[in-house]
Amino acid sequence: MTFLAQPGPALLPRVDSVPGHARSLAFTLESGLSLQEAVIRPLRAAGFASATVELEGGALAPFTYVLPAHSPDTSHAAWYSDTHAPAGGARLERACATLGLREGQPSLHCHAVWIEADGTRRAGHVLTERSILAAPMAARAWGLSGVAFQAAPDAETNFTLFHPVPQEPAAPLPGAARIAALRIRPNEDVTEALEAACRRHGFARAVPRGSIGSLVGARFTDGRVVEDIATELLVTGGGLAPDAAGVPRGTLAVALADMRGQVHEGWLLRGRNPVCITFELLLEELPPG
């Protein structure tokens, strides 16, 4: 497994996980608003300051994004590309996002797959305040209680990153499911971290909701390898379930962007996919069966 040295000291815990509850909401995002505001408004109206979100369909114009890139200096292990704003905007295929608080204000961290006006299919990190909905977009969110995502400076990576923190009220809302909110630190295998969090919180079966992150390249179960030092992804499937021998095993399917914005999709190879900068993962407990 390839590791990427970070500018700061390795901090503990390597897998930061906080239990809580989440209630699922489905809504349509309003056109004419920035993607950030279109997501925040219905969640704020429902009483949620933190959530994970899955988006599908719709269009964005103008549309702006960045890609993973090499750092220009030693202050970070990886960085972002210049901002891209394709003419004609883009049609969204799917996206995942984390909503949390940054300096006391709502902030949306979003990775997506889209098709640009010239037909090019790409993936990357959407600049949600500068991307405007040109057509309504379907959204499903998991509003959090008992835990929240908050951004704070991270001495290991020199980025300001979301991490889960306990919140009041701890009592679940009606219809809410038990969840664990995770921040996985650099150079930890993402699938093994999923398994460790499920063991910690007593989840025999679990499914990811609206989760995003970055990896040091990528290695898939079918043998494909992405060699770039940084990739940005959204989780598209998987979770934790007993294998044929009854041992709980984690699996994650992803769509990720390499440093050129090319899309790579598939199942991650367990034990071979270390986190690059961070990974925000929400796990919902499933009933036995």
PDB file of C-alpha atoms in Angstrom:
ATOM      1  CA  MET A   1       0.000   0.000   0.000  1.00  0.00           C
ATOM      2  CA  THR A   2       1.372   3.416  -1.018  1.00  0.00           C
ATOM      3  CA  PHE A   3       1.431   6.029   1.729  1.00  0.00           C
ATOM      4  CA  LEU A   4       1.641   9.800   1.337  1.00  0.00           C
ATOM      5  CA  ALA A   5       3.704  11.739   3.874  1.00  0.00           C
ATOM      6  CA  GLN A   6       1.829  14.628   5.478  1.00  0.00           C
ATOM      7  CA  PRO A   7       3.421  17.905   6.617  1.00  0.00           C
ATOM      8  CA  GLY A   8       2.353  17.510  10.268  1.00  0.00           C
ATOM      9  CA  PRO A   9       2.480  14.794  12.945  1.00  0.00           C
ATOM     10  CA  ALA A  10       0.191  11.751  12.764  1.00  0.00           C
ATOM     11  CA  LEU A  11      -2.690  12.471  15.154  1.00  0.00           C
ATOM     12  CA  LEU A  12      -4.990  10.209  17.137  1.00  0.00           C
ATOM     13  CA  PRO A  13      -7.524   8.777  16.835  1.00  0.00           C
ATOM     14  CA  ARG A  14      -6.827   7.599  13.302  1.00  0.00           C
ATOM     15  CA  VAL A  15     -10.528   6.838  12.825  1.00  0.00           C
ATOM     16  CA  ASP A  16     -12.629   9.481  14.551  1.00  0.00           C
ATOM     17  CA  SER A  17     -16.194   8.174  14.945  1.00  0.00           C
ATOM     18  CA  VAL A  18     -19.167   9.522  16.902  1.00  0.00           C
ATOM     19  CA  PRO A  19     -22.543   7.770  17.272  1.00  0.00           C
ATOM     20  CA  GLY A  20     -25.846   9.503  16.718  1.00  0.00           C
ATOM     21  CA  HIS A  21     -29.043   9.279  14.712  1.00  0.00           C
ATOM     22  CA  ALA A  22     -30.126  10.385  11.253  1.00  0.00           C
ATOM     23  CA  ARG A  23     -33.515  11.000   9.686  1.00  0.00           C
ATOM     24  CA  SER A  24     -33.915  10.589   5.933  1.00  0.00           C
ATOM     25  CA  LEU A  25     -35.502  13.406   3.898  1.00  0.00           C
ATOM     26  CA  ALA A  26     -36.269  13.598   0.170  1.00  0.00           C
ATOM     27  CA  PHE A  27     -36.736  16.934  -1.596  1.00  0.00           C
ATOM     28  CA  THR A  28     -36.150  18.775  -4.866  1.00  0.00           C
ATOM     29  CA  LEU A  29     -33.546  21.524  -5.049  1.00  0.00           C
ATOM     30  CA  GLU A  30     -34.781  24.897  -6.296  1.00  0.00           C
ATOM     31  CA  SER A  31     -33.335  26.186  -9.560  1.00  0.00           C
ATOM     32  CA  GLY A  32     -31.784  29.654  -9.680  1.00  0.00           C
ATOM     33  CA  LEU A  33     -29.935  29.177  -6.390  1.00  0.00           C
ATOM     34  CA  SER A  34     -26.337  28.221  -5.775  1.00  0.00           C
ATOM     35  CA  LEU A  35     -25.942  24.516  -5.082  1.00  0.00           C
ATOM     36  CA  GLN A  36     -24.888  25.341  -1.525  1.00  0.00           C
ATOM     37  CA  GLU A  37     -27.943  27.514  -0.797  1.00  0.00           C
ATOM     38  CA  ALA A  38     -30.320  25.089  -2.545  1.00  0.00           C
ATOM     39  CA  VAL A  39     -29.185  22.276  -0.236  1.00  0.00           C
ATOM     40  CA  ILE A  40     -29.018  24.357   2.953  1.00  0.00           C
ATOM     41  CA  ARG A  41     -32.493  25.927   2.736  1.00  0.00           C
ATOM     42  CA  PRO A  42     -34.656  22.767   3.009  1.00  0.00           C
ATOM     43  CA  LEU A  43     -32.369  21.212   5.603  1.00  0.00           C
ATOM     44  CA  ARG A  44     -32.400  24.358   7.732  1.00  0.00           C
ATOM     45  CA  ALA A  45     -36.208  24.433   7.433  1.00  0.00           C
ATOM     46  CA  ALA A  46     -36.293  20.828   8.674  1.00  0.00           C
ATOM     47  CA  GLY A  47     -34.124  21.787  11.660  1.00  0.00           C
ATOM     48  CA  PHE A  48     -30.785  20.288  10.572  1.00  0.00           C
ATOM     49  CA  ALA A  49     -27.404  22.046  10.627  1.00  0.00           C
ATOM     50  CA  SER A  50     -25.480  18.877   9.674  1.00  0.00           C
ATOM     51  CA  ALA A  51     -26.322  16.205   7.139  1.00  0.00           C
ATOM     52  CA  THR A  52     -25.006  14.010   4.386  1.00  0.00           C
ATOM     53  CA  VAL A  53     -26.625  14.378   0.984  1.00  0.00           C
ATOM     54  CA  GLU A  54     -26.978  12.408  -2.243  1.00  0.00           C
ATOM     55  CA  LEU A  55     -27.918  14.293  -5.447  1.00  0.00           C
ATOM     56  CA  GLU A  56     -29.041  13.081  -8.858  1.00  0.00           C
ATOM     57  CA  GLY A  57     -29.914  14.670 -12.190  1.00  0.00           C
ATOM     58  CA  GLY A  58     -30.481  18.337 -12.872  1.00  0.00           C
ATOM     59  CA  ALA A  59     -28.133  20.863 -14.435  1.00  0.00           C
ATOM     60  CA  LEU A  60     -25.701  23.535 -13.268  1.00  0.00           C
ATOM     61  CA  ALA A  61     -24.813  26.708 -15.190  1.00  0.00           C
ATOM     62  CA  PRO A  62     -22.521  28.360 -14.411  1.00  0.00           C
ATOM     63  CA  PHE A  63     -20.670  25.343 -13.058  1.00  0.00           C
ATOM     64  CA  THR A  64     -17.241  25.476 -11.377  1.00  0.00           C
ATOM     65  CA  TYR A  65     -14.992  22.771 -10.013  1.00  0.00           C
ATOM     66  CA  VAL A  66     -11.428  21.830  -9.095  1.00  0.00           C
ATOM     67  CA  LEU A  67      -9.457  18.598  -9.384  1.00  0.00           C
ATOM     68  CA  PRO A  68      -6.882  16.963  -7.108  1.00  0.00           C
ATOM     69  CA  ALA A  69      -3.374  18.199  -7.869  1.00  0.00           C
ATOM     70  CA  HIS A  70       0.205  18.189  -6.654  1.00  0.00           C
ATOM     71  CA  SER A  71       0.989  20.716  -3.953  1.00  0.00           C
ATOM     72  CA  PRO A  72       3.057  23.709  -5.124  1.00  0.00           C
ATOM     73  CA  ASP A  73       5.104  23.600  -1.903  1.00  0.00           C
ATOM     74  CA  THR A  74       5.786  21.450   1.172  1.00  0.00           C
ATOM     75  CA  SER A  75       2.993  22.913   3.307  1.00  0.00           C
ATOM     76  CA  HIS A  76       0.524  20.316   1.999  1.00  0.00           C
ATOM     77  CA  ALA A  77       0.826  16.764   0.679  1.00  0.00           C
ATOM     78  CA  ALA A  78      -1.632  17.502  -2.154  1.00  0.00           C
ATOM     79  CA  TRP A  79      -3.556  20.512  -3.387  1.00  0.00           C
ATOM     80  CA  TYR A  80      -6.220  21.636  -5.872  1.00  0.00           C
ATOM     81  CA  SER A  81      -6.028  22.450  -9.570  1.00  0.00           C
ATOM     82  CA  ASP A  82      -6.918  25.814 -11.017  1.00  0.00           C
ATOM     83  CA  THR A  83     -10.672  26.456 -11.119  1.00  0.00           C
ATOM     84  CA  HIS A  84     -12.504  25.064 -14.147  1.00  0.00           C
ATOM     85  CA  ALA A  85     -15.738  26.610 -15.482  1.00  0.00           C
ATOM     86  CA  PRO A  86     -16.801  24.738 -18.643  1.00  0.00           C
ATOM     87  CA  ALA A  87     -18.834  26.707 -21.175  1.00  0.00           C
ATOM     88  CA  GLY A  88     -22.489  25.704 -21.085  1.00  0.00           C
ATOM     89  CA  GLY A  89     -22.286  24.247 -17.579  1.00  0.00           C
ATOM     90  CA  ALA A  90     -22.910  20.565 -16.923  1.00  0.00           C
ATOM     91  CA  ARG A  91     -25.575  17.930 -16.413  1.00  0.00           C
ATOM     92  CA  LEU A  92     -25.159  16.218 -13.071  1.00  0.00           C
ATOM     93  CA  GLU A  93     -25.120  12.423 -12.978  1.00  0.00           C
ATOM     94  CA  ARG A  94     -24.744  12.065  -9.232  1.00  0.00           C
ATOM     95  CA  ALA A  95     -23.077  13.700  -6.259  1.00  0.00           C
ATOM     96  CA  CYS A  96     -22.509  13.211  -2.559  1.00  0.00           C
ATOM     97  CA  ALA A  97     -21.986  15.998  -0.058  1.00  0.00           C
ATOM     98  CA  THR A  98     -21.377  16.745   3.607  1.00  0.00           C
ATOM     99  CA  LEU A  99     -23.163  19.664   5.217  1.00  0.00           C
ATOM    100  CA  GLY A 100     -21.626  21.048   8.394  1.00  0.00           C
ATOM    101  CA  LEU A 101     -20.495  24.220  10.108  1.00  0.00           C
ATOM    102  CA  ARG A 102     -17.392  26.208   9.218  1.00  0.00           C
ATOM    103  CA  GLU A 103     -16.650  29.219  11.426  1.00  0.00           C
ATOM    104  CA  GLY A 104     -20.244  29.030  12.622  1.00  0.00           C
ATOM    105  CA  GLN A 105     -21.742  29.170   9.111  1.00  0.00           C
ATOM    106  CA  PRO A 106     -23.221  26.349   6.994  1.00  0.00           C
ATOM    107  CA  SER A 107     -20.743  24.867   4.532  1.00  0.00           C
ATOM    108  CA  LEU A 108     -21.186  22.187   1.870  1.00  0.00           C
ATOM    109  CA  HIS A 109     -18.373  19.851   0.753  1.00  0.00           C
ATOM    110  CA  CYS A 110     -19.385  18.125  -2.505  1.00  0.00           C
ATOM    111  CA  HIS A 111     -17.857  15.599  -4.945  1.00  0.00           C
ATOM    112  CA  ALA A 112     -19.699  14.725  -8.158  1.00  0.00           C
ATOM    113  CA  VAL A 113     -19.783  13.043 -11.559  1.00  0.00           C
ATOM    114  CA  TRP A 114     -21.144  15.134 -14.445  1.00  0.00           C
ATOM    115  CA  ILE A 115     -21.309  15.530 -18.224  1.00  0.00           C
ATOM    116  CA  GLU A 116     -20.193  18.843 -19.703  1.00  0.00           C
ATOM    117  CA  ALA A 117     -21.898  20.576 -22.631  1.00  0.00           C
ATOM    118  CA  ASP A 118     -19.362  19.151 -25.101  1.00  0.00           C
ATOM    119  CA  GLY A 119     -20.175  15.596 -23.941  1.00  0.00           C
ATOM    120  CA  THR A 120     -17.092  15.116 -21.753  1.00  0.00           C
ATOM    121  CA  ARG A 121     -17.746  13.054 -18.623  1.00  0.00           C
ATOM    122  CA  ARG A 122     -15.739  14.124 -15.588  1.00  0.00           C
ATOM    123  CA  ALA A 123     -15.644  13.957 -11.801  1.00  0.00           C
ATOM    124  CA  GLY A 124     -14.190  16.217  -9.129  1.00  0.00           C
ATOM    125  CA  HIS A 125     -14.748  18.689  -6.311  1.00  0.00           C
ATOM    126  CA  VAL A 126     -17.662  21.051  -6.965  1.00  0.00           C
ATOM    127  CA  LEU A 127     -17.402  24.688  -5.835  1.00  0.00           C
ATOM    128  CA  THR A 128     -20.940  24.804  -4.493  1.00  0.00           C
ATOM    129  CA  GLU A 129     -21.180  28.555  -3.854  1.00  0.00           C
ATOM    130  CA  ARG A 130     -20.221  29.313  -7.462  1.00  0.00           C
ATOM    131  CA  SER A 131     -22.349  26.655  -9.198  1.00  0.00           C
ATOM    132  CA  ILE A 132     -25.961  27.626  -9.929  1.00  0.00           C
ATOM    133  CA  LEU A 133     -28.872  25.261 -10.498  1.00  0.00           C
ATOM    134  CA  ALA A 134     -30.186  25.649 -14.044  1.00  0.00           C
ATOM    135  CA  ALA A 135     -32.795  22.894 -13.561  1.00  0.00           C
ATOM    136  CA  PRO A 136     -34.343  21.226 -10.499  1.00  0.00           C
ATOM    137  CA  MET A 137     -32.311  18.442  -8.890  1.00  0.00           C
ATOM    138  CA  ALA A 138     -33.428  15.450  -6.829  1.00  0.00           C
ATOM    139  CA  ALA A 139     -31.908  15.228  -3.349  1.00  0.00           C
ATOM    140  CA  ARG A 140     -31.954  12.758  -0.495  1.00  0.00           C
ATOM    141  CA  ALA A 141     -30.424  13.799   2.809  1.00  0.00           C
ATOM    142  CA  TRP A 142     -29.755  12.275   6.215  1.00  0.00           C
ATOM    143  CA  GLY A 143     -30.185  14.976   8.842  1.00  0.00           C
ATOM    144  CA  LEU A 144     -28.061  14.355  11.930  1.00  0.00           C
ATOM    145  CA  SER A 145     -28.943  14.495  15.621  1.00  0.00           C
ATOM    146  CA  GLY A 146     -26.636  13.744  18.520  1.00  0.00           C
ATOM    147  CA  VAL A 147     -23.623  14.410  16.280  1.00  0.00           C
ATOM    148  CA  ALA A 148     -22.580  17.157  13.859  1.00  0.00           C
ATOM    149  CA  PHE A 149     -19.848  17.794  11.311  1.00  0.00           C
ATOM    150  CA  GLN A 150     -17.723  20.824  12.172  1.00  0.00           C
ATOM    151  CA  ALA A 151     -14.711  22.194  10.304  1.00  0.00           C
ATOM    152  CA  ALA A 152     -11.510  22.853  12.223  1.00  0.00           C
ATOM    153  CA  PRO A 153      -7.823  23.350  11.363  1.00  0.00           C
ATOM    154  CA  ASP A 154      -6.001  20.022  11.156  1.00  0.00           C
ATOM    155  CA  ALA A 155      -2.318  20.077  12.158  1.00  0.00           C
ATOM    156  CA  GLU A 156      -1.528  16.810  10.358  1.00  0.00           C
ATOM    157  CA  THR A 157      -2.587  17.953   6.868  1.00  0.00           C
ATOM    158  CA  ASN A 158      -2.647  21.776   7.240  1.00  0.00           C
ATOM    159  CA  PHE A 159      -6.208  21.807   5.869  1.00  0.00           C
ATOM    160  CA  THR A 160      -9.402  22.879   7.606  1.00  0.00           C
ATOM    161  CA  LEU A 161     -11.466  19.682   7.658  1.00  0.00           C
ATOM    162  CA  PHE A 162     -14.847  18.406   8.779  1.00  0.00           C
ATOM    163  CA  HIS A 163     -14.813  16.104  11.784  1.00  0.00           C
ATOM    164  CA  PRO A 164     -17.689  14.637  13.833  1.00  0.00           C
ATOM    165  CA  VAL A 165     -18.467  16.085  17.259  1.00  0.00           C
ATOM    166  CA  PRO A 166     -21.140  15.052  19.799  1.00  0.00           C
ATOM    167  CA  GLN A 167     -24.171  17.337  19.934  1.00  0.00           C
ATOM    168  CA  GLU A 168     -27.344  17.755  21.927  1.00  0.00           C
ATOM    169  CA  PRO A 169     -29.991  16.488  21.805  1.00  0.00           C
ATOM    170  CA  ALA A 170     -28.714  12.914  21.938  1.00  0.00           C
ATOM    171  CA  ALA A 171     -32.251  11.449  21.852  1.00  0.00           C
ATOM    172  CA  PRO A 172     -33.273  10.189  18.378  1.00  0.00           C
ATOM    173  CA  LEU A 173     -35.925  11.947  16.337  1.00  0.00           C
ATOM    174  CA  PRO A 174     -39.036   9.970  15.315  1.00  0.00           C
ATOM    175  CA  GLY A 175     -38.165   7.671  12.417  1.00  0.00           C
ATOM    176  CA  ALA A 176     -34.419   8.175  12.839  1.00  0.00           C
ATOM    177  CA  ALA A 177     -31.861   5.402  12.351  1.00  0.00           C
ATOM    178  CA  ARG A 178     -28.751   4.756  14.430  1.00  0.00           C
ATOM    179  CA  ILE A 179     -25.623   6.014  12.683  1.00  0.00           C
ATOM    180  CA  ALA A 180     -21.920   6.611  13.148  1.00  0.00           C
ATOM    181  CA  ALA A 181     -20.285   9.714  11.652  1.00  0.00           C
ATOM    182  CA  LEU A 182     -16.608   9.179  10.745  1.00  0.00           C
ATOM    183  CA  ARG A 183     -13.560  11.186   9.786  1.00  0.00           C
ATOM    184  CA  ILE A 184     -10.765   8.869   8.610  1.00  0.00           C
ATOM    185  CA  ARG A 185      -7.230  10.284   8.749  1.00  0.00           C
ATOM    186  CA  PRO A 186      -4.478  10.001   6.128  1.00  0.00           C
ATOM    187  CA  ASN A 187      -2.875   6.662   5.250  1.00  0.00           C
ATOM    188  CA  GLU A 188      -5.613   4.578   6.913  1.00  0.00           C
ATOM    189  CA  ASP A 189      -7.239   1.992   4.652  1.00  0.00           C
ATOM    190  CA  VAL A 190     -10.809   3.174   4.156  1.00  0.00           C
ATOM    191  CA  THR A 191     -12.474  -0.277   4.136  1.00  0.00           C
ATOM    192  CA  GLU A 192     -10.648  -1.440   7.255  1.00  0.00           C
ATOM    193  CA  ALA A 193     -11.595   1.855   8.951  1.00  0.00           C
ATOM    194  CA  LEU A 194     -15.250   1.182   8.100  1.00  0.00           C
ATOM    195  CA  GLU A 195     -14.982  -2.245   9.731  1.00  0.00           C
ATOM    196  CA  ALA A 196     -13.275  -0.839  12.838  1.00  0.00           C
ATOM    197  CA  ALA A 197     -15.982   1.805  13.306  1.00  0.00           C
ATOM    198  CA  CYS A 198     -18.748  -0.781  12.966  1.00  0.00           C
ATOM    199  CA  ARG A 199     -17.085  -2.987  15.591  1.00  0.00           C
ATOM    200  CA  ARG A 200     -16.722  -0.007  17.910  1.00  0.00           C
ATOM    201  CA  HIS A 201     -20.400   0.911  17.645  1.00  0.00           C
ATOM    202  CA  GLY A 202     -21.783  -2.618  17.536  1.00  0.00           C
ATOM    203  CA  PHE A 203     -23.077  -2.522  13.933  1.00  0.00           C
ATOM    204  CA  ALA A 204     -23.433  -6.016  12.443  1.00  0.00           C
ATOM    205  CA  ARG A 205     -24.748  -4.555   9.193  1.00  0.00           C
ATOM    206  CA  ALA A 206     -24.403  -0.994   7.914  1.00  0.00           C
ATOM    207  CA  VAL A 207     -24.634   1.069   4.734  1.00  0.00           C
ATOM    208  CA  PRO A 208     -22.851   4.324   3.770  1.00  0.00           C
ATOM    209  CA  ARG A 209     -24.880   7.468   3.143  1.00  0.00           C
ATOM    210  CA  GLY A 210     -23.625  10.468   1.173  1.00  0.00           C
ATOM    211  CA  SER A 211     -19.935   9.847   1.919  1.00  0.00           C
ATOM    212  CA  ILE A 212     -16.923  11.505   0.235  1.00  0.00           C
ATOM    213  CA  GLY A 213     -13.149  11.588   0.564  1.00  0.00           C
ATOM    214  CA  SER A 214      -9.765  11.323  -1.089  1.00  0.00           C
ATOM    215  CA  LEU A 215      -7.384   8.403  -1.605  1.00  0.00           C
ATOM    216  CA  VAL A 216      -3.731   7.947  -2.512  1.00  0.00           C
ATOM    217  CA  GLY A 217      -4.511   6.733  -6.025  1.00  0.00           C
ATOM    218  CA  ALA A 218      -6.897   3.773  -6.038  1.00  0.00           C
ATOM    219  CA  ARG A 219      -6.842  -0.013  -6.333  1.00  0.00           C
ATOM    220  CA  PHE A 220      -9.948  -1.875  -7.439  1.00  0.00           C
ATOM    221  CA  THR A 221     -10.979  -5.480  -6.898  1.00  0.00           C
ATOM    222  CA  ASP A 222     -10.850  -6.141 -10.678  1.00  0.00           C
ATOM    223  CA  GLY A 223      -7.127  -5.272 -10.790  1.00  0.00           C
ATOM    224  CA  ARG A 224      -7.360  -1.719 -12.116  1.00  0.00           C
ATOM    225  CA  VAL A 225      -4.971   0.792 -10.521  1.00  0.00           C
ATOM    226  CA  VAL A 226      -4.999   4.606 -10.484  1.00  0.00           C
ATOM    227  CA  GLU A 227      -1.450   5.760  -9.794  1.00  0.00           C
ATOM    228  CA  ASP A 228      -2.041   9.458  -9.020  1.00  0.00           C
ATOM    229  CA  ILE A 229      -1.019  10.572  -5.521  1.00  0.00           C
ATOM    230  CA  ALA A 230      -4.464  12.077  -4.919  1.00  0.00           C
ATOM    231  CA  THR A 231      -7.955  11.179  -6.090  1.00  0.00           C
ATOM    232  CA  GLU A 232     -11.293  12.611  -4.968  1.00  0.00           C
ATOM    233  CA  LEU A 233     -14.342  10.377  -4.742  1.00  0.00           C
ATOM    234  CA  LEU A 234     -17.922   9.814  -3.761  1.00  0.00           C
ATOM    235  CA  VAL A 235     -19.183   6.525  -2.334  1.00  0.00           C
ATOM    236  CA  THR A 236     -21.753   4.815  -4.568  1.00  0.00           C
ATOM    237  CA  GLY A 237     -22.420   1.567  -2.685  1.00  0.00           C
ATOM    238  CA  GLY A 238     -21.260  -1.053  -0.236  1.00  0.00           C
ATOM    239  CA  GLY A 239     -21.276  -1.256   3.528  1.00  0.00           C
ATOM    240  CA  LEU A 240     -20.706  -3.901   6.173  1.00  0.00           C
ATOM    241  CA  ALA A 241     -22.268  -7.368   6.188  1.00  0.00           C
ATOM    242  CA  PRO A 242     -21.270 -10.908   7.210  1.00  0.00           C
ATOM    243  CA  ASP A 243     -19.358 -12.873   4.566  1.00  0.00           C
ATOM    244  CA  ALA A 244     -19.959 -16.560   3.756  1.00  0.00           C
ATOM    245  CA  ALA A 245     -18.164 -17.540   6.965  1.00  0.00           C
ATOM    246  CA  GLY A 246     -20.226 -15.114   9.040  1.00  0.00           C
ATOM    247  CA  VAL A 247     -17.343 -12.637   9.516  1.00  0.00           C
ATOM    248  CA  PRO A 248     -18.416  -8.977   9.107  1.00  0.00           C
ATOM    249  CA  ARG A 249     -16.619  -7.503   6.107  1.00  0.00           C
ATOM    250  CA  GLY A 250     -16.648  -4.033   4.640  1.00  0.00           C
ATOM    251  CA  THR A 251     -16.998  -3.188   0.947  1.00  0.00           C
ATOM    252  CA  LEU A 252     -17.063   0.190  -0.776  1.00  0.00           C
ATOM    253  CA  ALA A 253     -17.984   1.073  -4.340  1.00  0.00           C
ATOM    254  CA  VAL A 254     -16.855   4.493  -5.506  1.00  0.00           C
ATOM    255  CA  ALA A 255     -16.710   6.901  -8.417  1.00  0.00           C
ATOM    256  CA  LEU A 256     -13.504   8.918  -8.326  1.00  0.00           C
ATOM    257  CA  ALA A 257     -11.662  11.644 -10.158  1.00  0.00           C
ATOM    258  CA  ASP A 258      -7.984  11.349 -10.984  1.00  0.00           C
ATOM    259  CA  MET A 259      -5.788  14.414 -11.478  1.00  0.00           C
ATOM    260  CA  ARG A 260      -7.157  14.921 -15.009  1.00  0.00           C
ATOM    261  CA  GLY A 261     -10.802  14.612 -13.999  1.00  0.00           C
ATOM    262  CA  GLN A 262     -11.187  11.202 -15.610  1.00  0.00           C
ATOM    263  CA  VAL A 263     -13.818   9.026 -13.923  1.00  0.00           C
ATOM    264  CA  HIS A 264     -12.924   5.636 -12.434  1.00  0.00           C
ATOM    265  CA  GLU A 265     -15.666   3.479 -10.928  1.00  0.00           C
ATOM    266  CA  GLY A 266     -15.636   0.159  -9.092  1.00  0.00           C
ATOM    267  CA  TRP A 267     -15.160  -1.702  -5.819  1.00  0.00           C
ATOM    268  CA  LEU A 268     -12.162  -0.774  -3.683  1.00  0.00           C
ATOM    269  CA  LEU A 269      -9.682  -3.511  -2.822  1.00  0.00           C
ATOM    270  CA  ARG A 270      -9.690  -4.019   0.936  1.00  0.00           C
ATOM    271  CA  GLY A 271      -6.369  -3.177   2.628  1.00  0.00           C
ATOM    272  CA  ARG A 272      -4.939  -1.341  -0.388  1.00  0.00           C
ATOM    273  CA  ASN A 273      -6.629   2.069  -0.403  1.00  0.00           C
ATOM    274  CA  PRO A 274      -5.169   4.567   2.077  1.00  0.00           C
ATOM    275  CA  VAL A 275      -6.839   7.916   2.631  1.00  0.00           C
ATOM    276  CA  CYS A 276      -5.005  10.886   1.100  1.00  0.00           C
ATOM    277  CA  ILE A 277      -6.225  13.915   3.111  1.00  0.00           C
ATOM    278  CA  THR A 278      -9.533  12.957   4.726  1.00  0.00           C
ATOM    279  CA  PHE A 279     -12.608  10.771   4.363  1.00  0.00           C
ATOM    280  CA  GLU A 280     -16.076  11.773   5.627  1.00  0.00           C
ATOM    281  CA  LEU A 281     -18.169   8.633   6.049  1.00  0.00           C
ATOM    282  CA  LEU A 282     -21.679   8.265   7.442  1.00  0.00           C
ATOM    283  CA  LEU A 283     -22.710   4.701   8.330  1.00  0.00           C
ATOM    284  CA  GLU A 284     -26.362   3.831   8.929  1.00  0.00           C
ATOM    285  CA  GLU A 285     -27.048   0.683  10.956  1.00  0.00           C
ATOM    286  CA  LEU A 286     -29.239  -1.864   9.176  1.00  0.00           C
ATOM    287  CA  PRO A 287     -31.468  -4.437  10.877  1.00  0.00           C
ATOM    288  CA  PRO A 288     -30.235  -8.058  10.968  1.00  0.00           C
ATOM    289  CA  GLY A 289     -31.082 -10.175   7.965  1.00  0.00           C
TER     290      GLY A 289
END
